[in-house]
mmCIF file of C-alpha atoms and ligand atoms in Angstrom:
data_model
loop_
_atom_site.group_PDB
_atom_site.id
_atom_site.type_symbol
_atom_site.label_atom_id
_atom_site.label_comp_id
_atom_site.label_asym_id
_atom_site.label_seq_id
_atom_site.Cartn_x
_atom_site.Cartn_y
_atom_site.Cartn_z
ATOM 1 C CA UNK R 1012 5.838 8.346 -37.875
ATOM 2 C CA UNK R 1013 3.567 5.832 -39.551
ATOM 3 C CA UNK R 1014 1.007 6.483 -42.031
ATOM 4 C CA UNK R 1015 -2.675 6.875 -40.415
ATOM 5 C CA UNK R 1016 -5.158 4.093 -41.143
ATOM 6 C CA UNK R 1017 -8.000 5.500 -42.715
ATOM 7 C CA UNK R 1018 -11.606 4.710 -44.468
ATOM 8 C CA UNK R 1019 -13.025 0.740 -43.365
ATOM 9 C CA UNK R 1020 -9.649 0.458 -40.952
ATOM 10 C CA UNK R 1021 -11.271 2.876 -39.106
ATOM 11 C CA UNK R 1022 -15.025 1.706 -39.276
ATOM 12 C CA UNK R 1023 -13.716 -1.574 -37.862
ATOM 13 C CA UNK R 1024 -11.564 -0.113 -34.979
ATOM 14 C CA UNK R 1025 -11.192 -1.535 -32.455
ATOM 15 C CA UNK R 1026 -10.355 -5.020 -33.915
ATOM 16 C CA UNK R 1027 -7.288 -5.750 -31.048
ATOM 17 C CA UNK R 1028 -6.868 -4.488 -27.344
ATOM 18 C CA UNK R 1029 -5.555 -1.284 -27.691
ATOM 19 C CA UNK R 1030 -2.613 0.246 -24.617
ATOM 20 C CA UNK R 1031 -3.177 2.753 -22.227
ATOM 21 C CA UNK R 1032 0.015 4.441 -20.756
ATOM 22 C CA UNK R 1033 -0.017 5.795 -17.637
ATOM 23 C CA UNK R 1034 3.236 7.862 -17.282
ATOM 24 C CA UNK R 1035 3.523 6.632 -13.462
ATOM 25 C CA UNK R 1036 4.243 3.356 -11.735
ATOM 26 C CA UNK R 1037 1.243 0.983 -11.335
ATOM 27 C CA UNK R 1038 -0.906 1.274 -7.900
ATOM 28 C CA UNK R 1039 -0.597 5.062 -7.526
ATOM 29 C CA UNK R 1040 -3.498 7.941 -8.415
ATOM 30 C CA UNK R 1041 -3.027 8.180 -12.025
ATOM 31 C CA UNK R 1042 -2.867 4.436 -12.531
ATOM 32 C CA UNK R 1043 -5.987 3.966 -10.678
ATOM 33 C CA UNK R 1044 -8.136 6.440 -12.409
ATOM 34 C CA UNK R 1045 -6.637 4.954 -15.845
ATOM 35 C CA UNK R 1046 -7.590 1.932 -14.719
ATOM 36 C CA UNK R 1047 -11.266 2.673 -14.133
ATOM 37 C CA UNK R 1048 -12.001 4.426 -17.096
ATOM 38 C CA UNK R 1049 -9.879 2.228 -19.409
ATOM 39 C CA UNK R 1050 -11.971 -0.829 -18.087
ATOM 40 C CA UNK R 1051 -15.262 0.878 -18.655
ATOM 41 C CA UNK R 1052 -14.056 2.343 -22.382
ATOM 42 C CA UNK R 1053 -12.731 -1.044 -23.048
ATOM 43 C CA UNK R 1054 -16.185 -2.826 -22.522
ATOM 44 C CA UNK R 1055 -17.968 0.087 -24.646
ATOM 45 C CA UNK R 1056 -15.520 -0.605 -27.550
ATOM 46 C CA UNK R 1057 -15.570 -4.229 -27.106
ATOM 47 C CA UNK R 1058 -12.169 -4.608 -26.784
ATOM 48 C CA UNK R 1059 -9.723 -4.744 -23.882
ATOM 49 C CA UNK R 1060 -7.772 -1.966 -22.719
ATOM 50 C CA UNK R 1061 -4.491 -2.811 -21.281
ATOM 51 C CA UNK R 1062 -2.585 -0.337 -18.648
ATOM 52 C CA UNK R 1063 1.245 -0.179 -19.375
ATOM 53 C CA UNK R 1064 2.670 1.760 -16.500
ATOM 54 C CA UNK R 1065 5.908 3.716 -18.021
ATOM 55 C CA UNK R 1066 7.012 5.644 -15.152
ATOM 56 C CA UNK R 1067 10.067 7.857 -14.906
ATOM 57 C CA UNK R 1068 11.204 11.914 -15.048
ATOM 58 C CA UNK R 1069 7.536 13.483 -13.824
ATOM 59 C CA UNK R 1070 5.709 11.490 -16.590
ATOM 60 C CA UNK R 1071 7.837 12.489 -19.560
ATOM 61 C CA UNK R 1072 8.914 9.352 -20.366
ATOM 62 C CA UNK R 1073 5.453 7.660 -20.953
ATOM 63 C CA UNK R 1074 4.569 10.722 -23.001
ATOM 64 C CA UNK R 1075 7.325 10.278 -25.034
ATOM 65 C CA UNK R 1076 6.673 6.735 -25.833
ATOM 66 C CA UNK R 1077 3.187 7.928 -26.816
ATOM 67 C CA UNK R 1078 4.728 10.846 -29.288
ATOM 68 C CA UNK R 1079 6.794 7.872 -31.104
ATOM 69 C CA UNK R 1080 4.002 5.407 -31.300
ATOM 70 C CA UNK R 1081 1.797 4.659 -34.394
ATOM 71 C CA UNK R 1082 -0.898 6.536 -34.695
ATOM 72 C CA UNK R 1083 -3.288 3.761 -35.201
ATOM 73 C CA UNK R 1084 -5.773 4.343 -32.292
ATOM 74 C CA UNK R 1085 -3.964 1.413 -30.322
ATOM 75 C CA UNK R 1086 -1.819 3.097 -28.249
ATOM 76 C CA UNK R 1087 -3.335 6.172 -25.607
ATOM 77 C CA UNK R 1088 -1.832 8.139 -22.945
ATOM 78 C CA UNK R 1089 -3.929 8.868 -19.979
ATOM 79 C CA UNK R 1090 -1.572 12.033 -18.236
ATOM 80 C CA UNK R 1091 -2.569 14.630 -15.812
ATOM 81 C CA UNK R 1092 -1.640 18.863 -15.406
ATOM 82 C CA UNK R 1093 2.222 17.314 -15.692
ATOM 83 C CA UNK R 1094 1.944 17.160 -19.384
ATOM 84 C CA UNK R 1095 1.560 21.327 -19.608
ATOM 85 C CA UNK R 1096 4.461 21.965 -16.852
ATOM 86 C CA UNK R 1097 6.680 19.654 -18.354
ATOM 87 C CA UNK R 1098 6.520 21.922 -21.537
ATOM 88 C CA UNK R 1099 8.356 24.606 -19.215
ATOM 89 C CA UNK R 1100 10.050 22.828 -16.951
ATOM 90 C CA UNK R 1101 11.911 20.300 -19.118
ATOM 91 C CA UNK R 1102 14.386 21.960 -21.088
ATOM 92 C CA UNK R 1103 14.819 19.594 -23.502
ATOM 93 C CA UNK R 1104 11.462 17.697 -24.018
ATOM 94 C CA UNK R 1105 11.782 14.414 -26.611
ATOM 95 C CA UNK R 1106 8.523 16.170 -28.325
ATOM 96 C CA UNK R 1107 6.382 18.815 -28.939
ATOM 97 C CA UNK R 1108 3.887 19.085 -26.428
ATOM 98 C CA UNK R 1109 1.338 21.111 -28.093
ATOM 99 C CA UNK R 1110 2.016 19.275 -31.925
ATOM 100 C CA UNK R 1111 3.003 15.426 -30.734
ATOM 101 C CA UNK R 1112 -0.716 14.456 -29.936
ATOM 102 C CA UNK R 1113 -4.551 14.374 -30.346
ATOM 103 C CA UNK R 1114 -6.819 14.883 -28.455
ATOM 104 C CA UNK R 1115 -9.530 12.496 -26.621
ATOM 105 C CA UNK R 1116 -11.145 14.355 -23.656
ATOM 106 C CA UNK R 1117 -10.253 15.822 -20.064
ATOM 107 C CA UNK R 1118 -11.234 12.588 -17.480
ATOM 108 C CA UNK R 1119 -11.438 14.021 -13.953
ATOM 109 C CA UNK R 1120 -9.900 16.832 -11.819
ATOM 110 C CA UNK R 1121 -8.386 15.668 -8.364
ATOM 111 C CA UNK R 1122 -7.815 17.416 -5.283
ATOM 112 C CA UNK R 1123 -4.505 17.453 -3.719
ATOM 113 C CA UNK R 1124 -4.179 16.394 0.103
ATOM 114 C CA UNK R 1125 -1.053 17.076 2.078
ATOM 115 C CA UNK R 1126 -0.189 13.785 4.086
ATOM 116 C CA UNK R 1127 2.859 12.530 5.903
ATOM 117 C CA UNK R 1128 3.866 9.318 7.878
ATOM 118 C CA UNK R 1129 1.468 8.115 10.831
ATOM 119 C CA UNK R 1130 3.785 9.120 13.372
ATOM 120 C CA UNK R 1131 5.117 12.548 12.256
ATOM 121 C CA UNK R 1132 4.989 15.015 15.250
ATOM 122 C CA UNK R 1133 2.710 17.886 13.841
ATOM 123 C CA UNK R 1134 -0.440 18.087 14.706
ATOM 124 C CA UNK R 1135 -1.452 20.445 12.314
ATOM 125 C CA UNK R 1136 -0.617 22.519 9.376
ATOM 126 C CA UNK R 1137 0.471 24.882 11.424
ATOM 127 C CA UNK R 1138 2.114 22.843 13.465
ATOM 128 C CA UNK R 1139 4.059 21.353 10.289
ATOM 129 C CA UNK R 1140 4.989 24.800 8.714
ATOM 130 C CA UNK R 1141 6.902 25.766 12.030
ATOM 131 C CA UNK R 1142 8.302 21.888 11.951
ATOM 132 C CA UNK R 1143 9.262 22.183 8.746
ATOM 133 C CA UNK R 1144 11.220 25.420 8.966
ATOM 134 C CA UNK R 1145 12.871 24.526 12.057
ATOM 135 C CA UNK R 1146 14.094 21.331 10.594
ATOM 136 C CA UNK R 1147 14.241 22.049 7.100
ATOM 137 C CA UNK R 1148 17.735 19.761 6.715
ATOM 138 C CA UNK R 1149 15.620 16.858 7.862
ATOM 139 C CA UNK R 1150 12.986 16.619 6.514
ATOM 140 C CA UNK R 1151 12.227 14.674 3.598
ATOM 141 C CA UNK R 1152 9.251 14.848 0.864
ATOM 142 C CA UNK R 1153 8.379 12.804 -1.897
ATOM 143 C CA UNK R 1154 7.186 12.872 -5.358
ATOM 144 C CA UNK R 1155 6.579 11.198 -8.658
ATOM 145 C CA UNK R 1156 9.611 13.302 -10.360
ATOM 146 C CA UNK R 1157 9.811 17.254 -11.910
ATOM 147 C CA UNK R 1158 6.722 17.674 -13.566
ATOM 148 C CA UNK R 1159 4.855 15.459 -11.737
ATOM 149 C CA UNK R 1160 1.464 16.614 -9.607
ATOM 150 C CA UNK R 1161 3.275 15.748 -6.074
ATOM 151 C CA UNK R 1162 6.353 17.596 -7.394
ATOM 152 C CA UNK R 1163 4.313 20.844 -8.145
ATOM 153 C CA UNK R 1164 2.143 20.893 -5.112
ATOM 154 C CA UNK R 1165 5.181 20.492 -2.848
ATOM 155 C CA UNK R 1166 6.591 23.296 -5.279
ATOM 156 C CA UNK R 1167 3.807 25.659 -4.409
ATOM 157 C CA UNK R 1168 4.243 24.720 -0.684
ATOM 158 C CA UNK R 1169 7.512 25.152 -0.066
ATOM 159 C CA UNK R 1170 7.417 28.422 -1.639
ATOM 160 C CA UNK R 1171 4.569 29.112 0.128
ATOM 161 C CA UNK R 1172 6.378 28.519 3.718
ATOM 162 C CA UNK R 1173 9.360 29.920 2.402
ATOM 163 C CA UNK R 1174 11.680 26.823 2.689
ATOM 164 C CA UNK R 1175 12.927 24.212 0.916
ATOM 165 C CA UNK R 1176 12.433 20.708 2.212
ATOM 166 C CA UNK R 1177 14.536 17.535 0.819
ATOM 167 C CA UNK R 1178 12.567 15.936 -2.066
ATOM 168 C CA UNK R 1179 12.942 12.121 -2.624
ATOM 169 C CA UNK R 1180 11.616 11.259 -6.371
ATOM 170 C CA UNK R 1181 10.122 7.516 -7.699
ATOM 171 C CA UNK R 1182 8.565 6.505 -10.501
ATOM 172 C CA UNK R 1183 4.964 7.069 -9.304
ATOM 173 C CA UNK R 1184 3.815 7.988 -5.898
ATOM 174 C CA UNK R 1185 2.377 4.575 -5.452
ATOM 175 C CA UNK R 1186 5.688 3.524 -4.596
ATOM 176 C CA UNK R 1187 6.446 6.668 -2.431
ATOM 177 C CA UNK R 1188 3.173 5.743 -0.613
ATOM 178 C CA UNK R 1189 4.252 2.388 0.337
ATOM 179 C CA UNK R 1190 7.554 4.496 1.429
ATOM 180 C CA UNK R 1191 5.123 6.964 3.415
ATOM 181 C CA UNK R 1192 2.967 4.173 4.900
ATOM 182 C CA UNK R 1193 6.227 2.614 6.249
ATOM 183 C CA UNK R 1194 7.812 5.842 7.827
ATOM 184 C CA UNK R 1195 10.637 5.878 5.200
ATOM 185 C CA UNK R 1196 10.089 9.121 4.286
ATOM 186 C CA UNK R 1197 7.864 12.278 6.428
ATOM 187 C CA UNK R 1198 5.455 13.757 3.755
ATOM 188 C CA UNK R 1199 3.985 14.251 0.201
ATOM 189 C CA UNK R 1200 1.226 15.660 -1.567
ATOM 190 C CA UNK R 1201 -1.118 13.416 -3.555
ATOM 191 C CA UNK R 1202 -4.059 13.206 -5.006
ATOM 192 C CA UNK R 1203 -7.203 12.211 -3.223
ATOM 193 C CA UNK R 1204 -7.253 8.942 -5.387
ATOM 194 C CA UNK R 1205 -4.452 8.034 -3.814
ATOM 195 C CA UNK R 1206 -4.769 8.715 -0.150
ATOM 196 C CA UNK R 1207 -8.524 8.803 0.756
ATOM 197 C CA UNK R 1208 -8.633 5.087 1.762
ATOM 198 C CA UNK R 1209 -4.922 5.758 3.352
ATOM 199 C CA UNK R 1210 -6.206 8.542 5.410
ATOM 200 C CA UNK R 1211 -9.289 6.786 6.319
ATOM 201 C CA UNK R 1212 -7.858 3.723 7.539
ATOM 202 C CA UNK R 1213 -4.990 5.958 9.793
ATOM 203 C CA UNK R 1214 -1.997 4.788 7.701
ATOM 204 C CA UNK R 1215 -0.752 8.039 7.264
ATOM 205 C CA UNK R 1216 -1.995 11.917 8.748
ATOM 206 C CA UNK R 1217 -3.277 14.075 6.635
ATOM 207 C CA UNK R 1218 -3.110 17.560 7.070
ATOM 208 C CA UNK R 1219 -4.521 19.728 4.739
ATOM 209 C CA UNK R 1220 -6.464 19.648 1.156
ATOM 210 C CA UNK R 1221 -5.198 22.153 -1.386
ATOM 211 C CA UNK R 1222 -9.372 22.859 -2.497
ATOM 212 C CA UNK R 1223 -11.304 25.853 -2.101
ATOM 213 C CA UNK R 1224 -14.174 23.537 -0.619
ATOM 214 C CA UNK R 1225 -13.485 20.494 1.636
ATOM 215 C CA UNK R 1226 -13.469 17.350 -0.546
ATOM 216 C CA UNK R 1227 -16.569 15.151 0.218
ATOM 217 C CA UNK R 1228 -14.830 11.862 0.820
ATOM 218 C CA UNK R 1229 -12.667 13.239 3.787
ATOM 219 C CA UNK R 1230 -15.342 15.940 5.471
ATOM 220 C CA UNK R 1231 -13.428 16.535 8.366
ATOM 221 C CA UNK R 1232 -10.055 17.289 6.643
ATOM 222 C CA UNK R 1233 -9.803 21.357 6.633
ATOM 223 C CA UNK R 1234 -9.045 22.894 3.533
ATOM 224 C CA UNK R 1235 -5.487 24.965 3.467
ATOM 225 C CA UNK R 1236 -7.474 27.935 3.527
ATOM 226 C CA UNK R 1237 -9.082 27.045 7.122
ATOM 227 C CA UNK R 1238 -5.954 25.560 8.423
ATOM 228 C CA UNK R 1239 -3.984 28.880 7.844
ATOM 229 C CA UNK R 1240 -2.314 28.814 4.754
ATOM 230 C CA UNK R 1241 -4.762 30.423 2.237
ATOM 231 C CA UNK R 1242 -3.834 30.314 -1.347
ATOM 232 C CA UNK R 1243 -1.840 27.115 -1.055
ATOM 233 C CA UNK R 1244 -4.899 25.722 -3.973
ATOM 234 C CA UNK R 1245 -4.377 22.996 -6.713
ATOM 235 C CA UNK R 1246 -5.869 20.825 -8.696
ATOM 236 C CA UNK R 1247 -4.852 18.154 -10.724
ATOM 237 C CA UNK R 1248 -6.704 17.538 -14.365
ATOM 238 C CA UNK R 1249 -5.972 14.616 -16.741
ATOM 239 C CA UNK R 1250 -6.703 14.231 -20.201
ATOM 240 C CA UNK R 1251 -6.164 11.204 -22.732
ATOM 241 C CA UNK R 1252 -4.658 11.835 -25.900
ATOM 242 C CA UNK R 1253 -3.501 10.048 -28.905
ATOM 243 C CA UNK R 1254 -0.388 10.091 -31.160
ATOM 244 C CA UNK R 1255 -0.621 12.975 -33.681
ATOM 245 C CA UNK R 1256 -2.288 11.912 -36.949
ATOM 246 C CA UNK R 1257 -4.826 9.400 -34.864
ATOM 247 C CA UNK R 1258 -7.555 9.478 -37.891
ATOM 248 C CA UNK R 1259 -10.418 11.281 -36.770
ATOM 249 C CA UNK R 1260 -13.402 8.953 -36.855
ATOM 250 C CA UNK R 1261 -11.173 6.997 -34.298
ATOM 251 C CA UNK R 1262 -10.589 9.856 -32.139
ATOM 252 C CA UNK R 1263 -14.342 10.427 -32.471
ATOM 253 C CA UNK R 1264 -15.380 6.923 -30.796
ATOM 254 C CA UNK R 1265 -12.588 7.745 -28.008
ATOM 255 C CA UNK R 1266 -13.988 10.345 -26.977
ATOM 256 C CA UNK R 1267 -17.802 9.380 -27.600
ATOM 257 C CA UNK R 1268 -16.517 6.130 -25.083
ATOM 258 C CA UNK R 1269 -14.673 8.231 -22.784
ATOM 259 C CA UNK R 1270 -18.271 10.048 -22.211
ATOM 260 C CA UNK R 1271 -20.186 7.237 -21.797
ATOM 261 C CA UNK R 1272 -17.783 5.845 -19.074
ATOM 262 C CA UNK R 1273 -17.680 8.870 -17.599
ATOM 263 C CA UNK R 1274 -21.255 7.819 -16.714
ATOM 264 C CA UNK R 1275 -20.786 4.084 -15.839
ATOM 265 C CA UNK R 1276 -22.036 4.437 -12.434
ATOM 266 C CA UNK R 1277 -18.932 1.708 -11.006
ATOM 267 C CA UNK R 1278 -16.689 4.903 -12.546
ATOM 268 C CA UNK R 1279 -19.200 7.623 -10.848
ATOM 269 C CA UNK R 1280 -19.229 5.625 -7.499
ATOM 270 C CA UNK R 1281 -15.644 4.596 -7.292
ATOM 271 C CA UNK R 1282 -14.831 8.059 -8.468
ATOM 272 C CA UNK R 1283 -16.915 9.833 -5.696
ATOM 273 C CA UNK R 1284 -14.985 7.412 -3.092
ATOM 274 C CA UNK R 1285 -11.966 8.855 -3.984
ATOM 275 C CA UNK R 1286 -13.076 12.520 -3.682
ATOM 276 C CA UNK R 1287 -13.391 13.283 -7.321
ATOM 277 C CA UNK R 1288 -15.738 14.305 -9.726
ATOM 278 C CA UNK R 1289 -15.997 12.760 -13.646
ATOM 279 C CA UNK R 1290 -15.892 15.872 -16.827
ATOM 280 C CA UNK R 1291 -18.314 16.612 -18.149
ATOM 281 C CA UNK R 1292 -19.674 15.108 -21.671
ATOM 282 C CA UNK R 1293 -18.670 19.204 -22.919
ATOM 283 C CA UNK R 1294 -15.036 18.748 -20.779
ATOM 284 C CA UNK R 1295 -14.682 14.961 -22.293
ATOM 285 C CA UNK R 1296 -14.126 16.197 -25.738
ATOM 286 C CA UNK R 1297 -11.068 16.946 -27.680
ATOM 287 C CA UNK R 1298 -11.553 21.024 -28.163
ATOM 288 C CA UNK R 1299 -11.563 21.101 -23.955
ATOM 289 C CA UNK R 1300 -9.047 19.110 -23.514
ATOM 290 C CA UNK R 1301 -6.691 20.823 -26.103
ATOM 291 C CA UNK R 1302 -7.887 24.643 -24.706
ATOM 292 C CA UNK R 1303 -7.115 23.000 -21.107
ATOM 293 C CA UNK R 1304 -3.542 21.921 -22.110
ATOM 294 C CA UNK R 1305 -2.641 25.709 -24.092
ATOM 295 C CA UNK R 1306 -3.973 27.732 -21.145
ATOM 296 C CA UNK R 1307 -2.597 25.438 -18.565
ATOM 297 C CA UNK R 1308 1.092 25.595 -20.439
ATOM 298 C CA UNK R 1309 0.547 29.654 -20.463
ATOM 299 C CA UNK R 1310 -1.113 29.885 -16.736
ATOM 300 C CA UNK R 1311 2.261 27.549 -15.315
ATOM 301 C CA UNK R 1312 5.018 29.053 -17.598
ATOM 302 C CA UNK R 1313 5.620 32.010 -15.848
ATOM 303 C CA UNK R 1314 5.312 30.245 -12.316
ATOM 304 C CA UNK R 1315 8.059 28.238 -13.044
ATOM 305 C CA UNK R 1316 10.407 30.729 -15.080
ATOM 306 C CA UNK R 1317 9.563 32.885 -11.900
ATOM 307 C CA UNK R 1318 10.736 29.711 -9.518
ATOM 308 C CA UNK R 1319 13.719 29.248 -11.187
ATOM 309 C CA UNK R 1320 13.294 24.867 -11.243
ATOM 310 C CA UNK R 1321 14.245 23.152 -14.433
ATOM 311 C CA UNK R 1322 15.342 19.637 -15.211
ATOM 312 C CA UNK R 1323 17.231 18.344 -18.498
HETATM 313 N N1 LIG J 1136 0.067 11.451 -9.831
HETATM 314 C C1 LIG J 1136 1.306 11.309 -9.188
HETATM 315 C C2 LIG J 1136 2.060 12.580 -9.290
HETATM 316 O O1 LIG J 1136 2.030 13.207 -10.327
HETATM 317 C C3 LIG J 1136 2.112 10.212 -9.779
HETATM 318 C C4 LIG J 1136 1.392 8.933 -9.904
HETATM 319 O O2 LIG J 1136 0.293 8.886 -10.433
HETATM 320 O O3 LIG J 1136 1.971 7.930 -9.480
HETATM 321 O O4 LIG J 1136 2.745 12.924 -8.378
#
């Protein structure tokens, strides 16, 4: 690990773009709420900041890369809830989750909808759950890898229905849309900032949202809860952190930035067309984002020891 730049280095920073990582293939939920908030942060700190998508096993692999870069302040890692189950449910992680990073700021919390392909024969969810266990060999769901937020919410639903479907994994489930919108596969759950405009525009069905309340882009989509499968709830935080050893006064103007484009109204907006709401300027700090990640690592540990699933 390099040194950390400290003193005037500091003062000055940002004096070059700095990289975003976005565990997950470009064009998918976590790469477009990276997107909007690096754009806004970038023109706060008067320098660009540049998405590299690093997709691959649930998001691990762009976390890794993080853990190993300098920690300068030029390279960030925007991840979601996949960075505390992949601290269970890898069993041999290339780093320390809890020791391998700083901490910026929680970014958003998205709900989860459960979609499939235009034409799948369900009408309903409750229609699907007796589809799905009567054809349980053929049908096929996608996600974004082990670890990753479509993995874990088609975790929790298969449990939930008491059968296990056929899981097809990408990089990202902006691929495994395109897949979805072309029939290639029958179903996946995302996050609303990936399938709102889907939904909306009839591409695919949508069949349930995994909130407590409806979500207040899609008002006529039930929750799980009203469709008849209460408890089936999740939500999907993010954070942004920085290598370990980031100096502080540059992990200080992160986060200050991060707040302030939590408030851009083209981040607000875009953010409430999508179904999701910014953190708070108290959420958007690093002491949330670090008590989110240990109490999110000890809420999912025993879920998954419980389920049995890990992945090398
Ligand atoms: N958020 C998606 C997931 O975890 C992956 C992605 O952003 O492409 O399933």
């Amino acid at each position: 690990m390099a040194l950390a730049v400290a003193g005037p280095a500091a003062a000055e920073y940002p004096e070059r773009p700095i990289t975003m990582v976005v565990p997950f293939s470009a064009g998918g939920p976590t790469d477009t709420v990276s997107r909007l908030v690096a754009e806004s942060m970038g023109k706060d700190l008067g320098q660009q900041i540049v998405i590299e998508n690093v997709g691959g096993a649930g998001g691990t692999l762009g976390s890794s890369r993080v853990a190993k870069a300098d920690p300068d302040g030029y390279t960030l890692l925007l991840h979601h809830i996949g960075m505390s189950t992949a601290a269970t449910l890898y069993r041999k992680l290339p780093y320390d989750t809890l020791n391998a990073f700083d901490y910026v700021g929680l970014v958003t919390d998205v709900p989860m909808t459960l979609v499939a392909r235009s034409d799948f024969e369900p009408k309903d969810l409750k229609g699907l759950i007796e589809y799905a266990k009567a054809n349980k060999d053929k049908v096929t769901y996608a996600n974004a890898g082990v670890g990753a937020a479509s993995h874990l919410c088609g975790m929790l639903f298969m449990s939930k229905i008491e059968t296990q479907l056929t899981t097809v994994p990408y990089k990202g489930t902006g691929p495994a849309m395109t897949d979805l919108v072309g029939k290639q596969v029958d179903m996946m759950c995302d996050q609303t900032t990936n399938t709102t405009n889907q939904i909306k525009a009839g591409k695919i069905k949508a069949y349930a949202a995994t909130t407590k309340e409806r979500v207040s882009s899609l008002p006529d989509l039930p929750t799980a809860e009203e469709a008849g499968l209460p408890g089936f709830e999740v939500g999907i935080w993010h954070g942004i952190y920085a290598p370990k050893g980031t100096p502080p006064e540059i992990v200080k103007k992160l986060s200050a930035s991060l707040q302030k484009a939590l408030k851009d109204p083209t981040v607000v907006q875009r953010f409430a067309d999508l179904g999701t709401k910014p953190s708070t300027d108290a959420e958007a700090t690093p002491e949330a984002l670090k008590a989110k990640l240990t109490s999110e690592i000890e809420r999912w540990a025993p879920v998954i020891k419980a389920a049995g699933v890990y992945a090398d």
